[in-house]
Amino acid sequence: MNNAEQFIQNRLQQRADKGILRTLSSTEFPIDFSSNDYLGFARSSELKKHTASALTHLTDYKNGATGSRLLSGNHAFTEETERGIAVFHHAEAGLIFNSGYDANVGLISSLAQRGDTIISDELIHASLIDGARLSHANRYTFKHNDLHQLEAKLKIARGNVYVLTESVYSMDGDIAPLAEISKLCVQYQAHLIVDEAHALGIFGAFGSGLVQMLGLENMVFARIVTFGKALGCHGAIVLGSTNLRAYLINFARSFVYTTAAPIHSIATIHSAYQILAKTDHTVQIKSKIALYLDLVRKSNVRTIPSTSAIQTVLYNNSIAAKEAAQTLQNKGLDIRAILSPTVAEGKERLRICLHLFNSDQEIEMLVNELKTLKHE
Ligand SMILES: Cc1ncc(COP(=O)(O)O)c(C=O)c1O
């Protein structure tokens, strides 16, 4: 075995020994409490039909984009879609990336320069962390949602300062105190960047997100909205000023050096926004969340307080979390354990996602099953 193969084997063995080896599985369980398809758009036949109809209006569309947006891969329909999404989100402009990962990496790494400072909540998504790592800026973190620590870091920050936060945290499900964070950013002339991946479809009028729910559009420097969660498709948009859009077209490497999304993907995104803007689903999804919270409140389940569609059941080791997931899966409930290093060691958990399509009976069954599990 050569050195590289030996290295690979050792790393995999270390993970296996700790019981945290990641593997792919295509097993499906009947009742979905795991996917990010909060509003059921991924399975929506209305969305499929809408997309097919949008495509019939795009005569001669190609299967693939054939190049970067800067070369042969741009399409007037993509720019029209970006303008429509920006209007929906009360933003001046928007630029679509192939994924939320690409959007975050491209935005943060191109924006923050040597001598600038990035201050991030300790629980921000890996894609924001990777964007910060790729930049040459100074980096600080603050304890999750801790405004005092954030202010302390703002006081010592140099250069252009960027504060990174999610509006709904992807693994904890709790929300950031965005109004307070944005005030601090104004006070210290920092630029606030908010990842709305898990707020879209859940918070704000017509699911427009937490920034809009709180009326903070003008206090936020940039927002990242991803399409792979509540919108049930794929890709993401960075929302901000017209200047920021032009800057990203020039400097965001994950935008410049990649083949653009195919037009049927853009048609799906376009159609999903039309459906989102037509009916406000937030009241219905909130009633599902309220039912779950009401039932779970009367149990001994250890959770992180959350009013979003993401709910947690905490364990203090990976074996307990995996066993709990397995027990629930055996009952037909699709629930996955989230292990370290995705979450901190000792904070392993079940990550439960509630959906519009989960019936009240399914939610009741879920909580009844949770109650029968061991909770230390
Ligand atoms: C908060 C957050 N931001 C960004 C991403 C990345 O988005 P995408 O899955 O579109 O790459 C995710 C998804 O894992 C996420 O949870």
Tab-separated table of C-alpha atoms in Angstrom, residues 126-333:
chain	number	residue	atom	x	y	z
A	126	ALA	CA	-19.287	24.876	6.974
A	127	SER	CA	-19.685	26.721	3.659
A	128	LEU	CA	-19.364	30.101	5.402
A	129	ILE	CA	-16.402	28.815	7.389
A	130	ASP	CA	-14.727	27.589	4.215
A	131	GLY	CA	-15.327	30.955	2.525
A	132	ALA	CA	-13.698	32.686	5.485
A	133	ARG	CA	-10.786	30.245	5.443
A	134	LEU	CA	-10.164	30.922	1.767
A	135	SER	CA	-10.030	34.666	2.379
A	136	HIS	CA	-6.890	36.251	3.826
A	137	ALA	CA	-8.844	38.166	6.457
A	138	ASN	CA	-8.443	37.982	10.246
A	139	ARG	CA	-11.033	35.657	11.710
A	140	TYR	CA	-12.811	35.617	15.066
A	141	THR	CA	-15.745	33.617	16.345
A	142	PHE	CA	-18.218	34.469	19.080
A	143	LYS	CA	-20.182	32.090	21.276
A	144	HIS	CA	-23.458	31.092	19.664
A	145	ASN	CA	-25.878	34.051	19.666
A	146	ASP	CA	-23.808	35.832	22.356
A	147	LEU	CA	-24.142	39.587	21.757
A	148	HIS	CA	-21.564	40.535	24.417
A	149	GLN	CA	-18.900	38.407	22.804
A	150	LEU	CA	-19.842	39.725	19.393
A	151	GLU	CA	-19.474	43.302	20.641
A	152	ALA	CA	-16.110	42.510	22.239
A	153	LYS	CA	-14.856	41.209	18.882
A	154	LEU	CA	-16.328	44.191	17.021
A	155	LYS	CA	-14.323	46.498	19.300
A	156	ILE	CA	-10.995	44.964	18.267
A	157	ALA	CA	-11.819	44.358	14.601
A	158	ARG	CA	-9.739	46.090	11.897
A	159	GLY	CA	-10.299	46.881	8.213
A	160	ASN	CA	-13.648	46.176	6.623
A	161	VAL	CA	-15.564	44.065	9.108
A	162	TYR	CA	-17.997	41.294	8.113
A	163	VAL	CA	-20.281	39.583	10.616
A	164	LEU	CA	-21.538	36.153	9.537
A	165	THR	CA	-24.685	34.562	10.893
A	166	GLU	CA	-27.467	32.210	9.895
A	167	SER	CA	-31.001	33.365	10.554
A	168	VAL	CA	-32.114	29.808	11.440
A	169	TYR	CA	-29.294	27.515	12.522
A	170	SER	CA	-29.166	24.394	10.421
A	171	MET	CA	-28.343	21.899	13.164
A	172	ASP	CA	-29.895	23.580	16.231
A	173	GLY	CA	-32.975	25.083	14.587
A	174	ASP	CA	-32.854	28.165	16.786
A	175	ILE	CA	-32.836	31.697	15.407
A	176	ALA	CA	-30.278	34.481	15.629
A	177	PRO	CA	-31.129	37.752	17.420
A	178	LEU	CA	-30.877	39.521	14.085
A	179	ALA	CA	-32.339	42.874	15.182
A	180	GLU	CA	-29.751	43.193	17.970
A	181	ILE	CA	-26.904	41.920	15.788
A	182	SER	CA	-27.780	44.386	13.053
A	183	LYS	CA	-27.821	47.280	15.570
A	184	LEU	CA	-24.333	46.330	16.747
A	185	CYS	CA	-23.181	46.157	13.135
A	186	VAL	CA	-24.462	49.686	12.512
A	187	GLN	CA	-22.827	50.929	15.728
A	188	TYR	CA	-19.429	49.464	14.778
A	189	GLN	CA	-19.763	50.022	11.020
A	190	ALA	CA	-19.618	46.302	10.323
A	191	HIS	CA	-21.293	44.558	7.393
A	192	LEU	CA	-23.850	41.924	8.270
A	193	ILE	CA	-24.148	38.806	6.105
A	194	VAL	CA	-27.087	36.513	6.833
A	195	ASP	CA	-27.555	32.968	5.543
A	196	GLU	CA	-31.313	32.430	5.230
A	197	ALA	CA	-31.101	28.796	4.052
A	198	HIS	CA	-33.492	27.443	6.692
A	199	ALA	CA	-35.649	30.555	7.137
A	200	LEU	CA	-36.967	30.630	3.576
A	201	GLY	CA	-40.486	29.250	3.451
A	202	ILE	CA	-40.834	29.304	7.246
A	203	PHE	CA	-40.527	32.914	8.406
A	204	GLY	CA	-41.731	36.215	6.925
A	205	ALA	CA	-44.666	36.958	4.656
A	206	PHE	CA	-44.929	34.244	2.002
A	207	GLY	CA	-41.878	32.595	3.579
A	208	SER	CA	-39.571	35.398	2.481
A	209	GLY	CA	-37.236	34.868	5.434
A	210	LEU	CA	-36.380	36.249	8.843
A	211	VAL	CA	-34.648	39.387	7.581
A	212	GLN	CA	-37.860	40.478	5.881
A	213	MET	CA	-40.017	39.376	8.797
A	214	LEU	CA	-38.013	41.747	10.990
A	215	GLY	CA	-37.875	44.513	8.355
A	216	LEU	CA	-34.062	44.448	8.333
A	217	GLU	CA	-33.503	44.459	4.573
A	218	ASN	CA	-31.645	47.767	4.689
A	219	MET	CA	-29.514	46.790	7.694
A	220	VAL	CA	-28.089	43.683	6.047
A	221	PHE	CA	-25.185	43.911	3.630
A	222	ALA	CA	-25.866	40.566	1.935
A	223	ARG	CA	-28.246	37.636	2.273
A	224	ILE	CA	-27.776	34.110	1.010
A	225	VAL	CA	-30.979	32.281	0.142
A	226	THR	CA	-30.651	28.638	-0.872
A	227	PHE	CA	-33.085	26.774	-3.097
A	228	GLY	CA	-32.339	23.218	-1.939
A	229	LYS	CA	-34.383	23.385	1.271
A	230	ALA	CA	-37.937	24.795	1.340
A	231	LEU	CA	-37.879	25.498	-2.391
A	232	GLY	CA	-37.281	21.817	-3.131
A	233	CYS	CA	-34.803	22.420	-5.954
A	234	HIS	CA	-31.131	23.347	-6.119
A	235	GLY	CA	-28.870	26.405	-6.154
A	236	ALA	CA	-28.760	29.681	-4.243
A	237	ILE	CA	-28.825	33.421	-4.672
A	238	VAL	CA	-26.737	36.139	-3.067
A	239	LEU	CA	-28.891	39.230	-2.498
A	240	GLY	CA	-27.378	42.675	-2.088
A	241	SER	CA	-26.572	45.826	-4.000
A	242	THR	CA	-26.153	46.089	-7.760
A	243	ASN	CA	-22.494	46.840	-7.067
A	244	LEU	CA	-22.103	43.677	-5.002
A	245	ARG	CA	-23.600	41.662	-7.864
A	246	ALA	CA	-21.135	43.177	-10.338
A	247	TYR	CA	-18.299	42.522	-7.885
A	248	LEU	CA	-19.216	38.847	-7.504
A	249	ILE	CA	-19.449	38.423	-11.287
A	250	ASN	CA	-15.861	39.667	-11.408
A	251	PHE	CA	-14.262	38.175	-8.319
A	252	ALA	CA	-16.245	35.228	-6.879
A	253	ARG	CA	-14.250	32.267	-8.141
A	254	SER	CA	-17.035	29.748	-7.462
A	255	PHE	CA	-19.197	31.814	-9.832
A	256	VAL	CA	-16.616	32.516	-12.528
A	257	TYR	CA	-14.900	29.163	-12.862
A	258	THR	CA	-17.803	26.762	-13.135
A	259	THR	CA	-20.394	25.711	-15.674
A	260	ALA	CA	-23.677	27.524	-15.066
A	261	ALA	CA	-26.774	25.669	-13.862
A	262	PRO	CA	-28.792	24.182	-16.753
A	263	ILE	CA	-31.860	26.125	-17.824
A	264	HIS	CA	-34.307	23.494	-16.531
A	265	SER	CA	-32.815	24.051	-13.088
A	266	ILE	CA	-33.396	27.798	-13.449
A	267	ALA	CA	-36.950	27.101	-14.666
A	268	THR	CA	-37.586	25.039	-11.526
A	269	ILE	CA	-36.279	27.848	-9.312
A	270	HIS	CA	-38.364	30.418	-11.224
A	271	SER	CA	-41.486	28.274	-10.881
A	272	ALA	CA	-40.872	27.530	-7.204
A	273	TYR	CA	-40.768	31.258	-6.477
A	274	GLN	CA	-44.032	31.762	-8.387
A	275	ILE	CA	-45.671	29.118	-6.200
A	276	LEU	CA	-44.105	30.557	-3.042
A	277	ALA	CA	-45.405	34.038	-3.874
A	278	LYS	CA	-48.918	32.754	-4.670
A	279	THR	CA	-49.811	31.122	-1.353
A	280	ASP	CA	-48.511	31.936	2.098
A	281	HIS	CA	-47.632	28.515	3.578
A	282	THR	CA	-46.136	29.887	6.780
A	283	VAL	CA	-49.321	29.654	8.864
A	284	GLN	CA	-49.757	25.972	8.004
A	285	ILE	CA	-46.132	25.037	8.674
A	286	LYS	CA	-46.275	26.973	11.957
A	287	SER	CA	-49.280	24.924	13.064
A	288	LYS	CA	-47.300	21.712	12.455
A	289	ILE	CA	-44.400	23.105	14.487
A	290	ALA	CA	-46.791	24.218	17.251
A	291	LEU	CA	-48.351	20.759	17.436
A	292	TYR	CA	-44.935	19.102	17.735
A	293	LEU	CA	-43.783	21.579	20.402
A	294	ASP	CA	-46.976	21.152	22.386
A	295	LEU	CA	-46.645	17.366	22.404
A	296	VAL	CA	-42.933	17.315	23.130
A	297	ARG	CA	-43.247	19.837	25.970
A	298	LYS	CA	-45.065	17.183	27.999
A	299	SER	CA	-42.242	14.650	27.530
A	300	ASN	CA	-38.769	14.016	28.941
A	301	VAL	CA	-37.108	14.616	25.551
A	302	ARG	CA	-33.973	16.806	25.722
A	303	THR	CA	-34.183	19.500	23.038
A	304	ILE	CA	-32.697	22.812	21.973
A	305	PRO	CA	-35.499	25.419	22.088
A	306	SER	CA	-36.570	26.116	18.504
A	307	THR	CA	-39.570	27.640	16.797
A	308	SER	CA	-38.382	26.678	13.316
A	309	ALA	CA	-39.054	23.537	11.283
A	310	ILE	CA	-35.786	22.057	12.620
A	311	GLN	CA	-36.095	20.317	15.976
A	312	THR	CA	-33.503	18.375	17.924
A	313	VAL	CA	-33.318	15.525	20.401
A	314	LEU	CA	-29.985	15.672	22.193
A	315	TYR	CA	-27.747	12.793	23.262
A	316	ASN	CA	-24.285	12.962	24.728
A	317	ASN	CA	-22.619	10.397	22.503
A	318	SER	CA	-22.801	9.076	18.976
A	319	ILE	CA	-23.797	5.523	19.929
A	320	ALA	CA	-26.935	6.685	21.786
A	321	ALA	CA	-27.926	9.018	18.935
A	322	LYS	CA	-27.408	6.303	16.320
A	323	GLU	CA	-29.367	3.748	18.339
A	324	ALA	CA	-32.247	6.171	18.750
A	325	ALA	CA	-32.308	6.884	15.004
A	326	GLN	CA	-32.234	3.182	14.223
A	327	THR	CA	-35.157	2.474	16.567
A	328	LEU	CA	-37.241	5.191	14.911
A	329	GLN	CA	-36.276	4.044	11.421
A	330	ASN	CA	-37.433	0.531	12.300
A	331	LYS	CA	-40.853	2.075	12.962
A	332	GLY	CA	-40.844	3.659	9.498
A	333	LEU	CA	-39.811	7.143	10.605
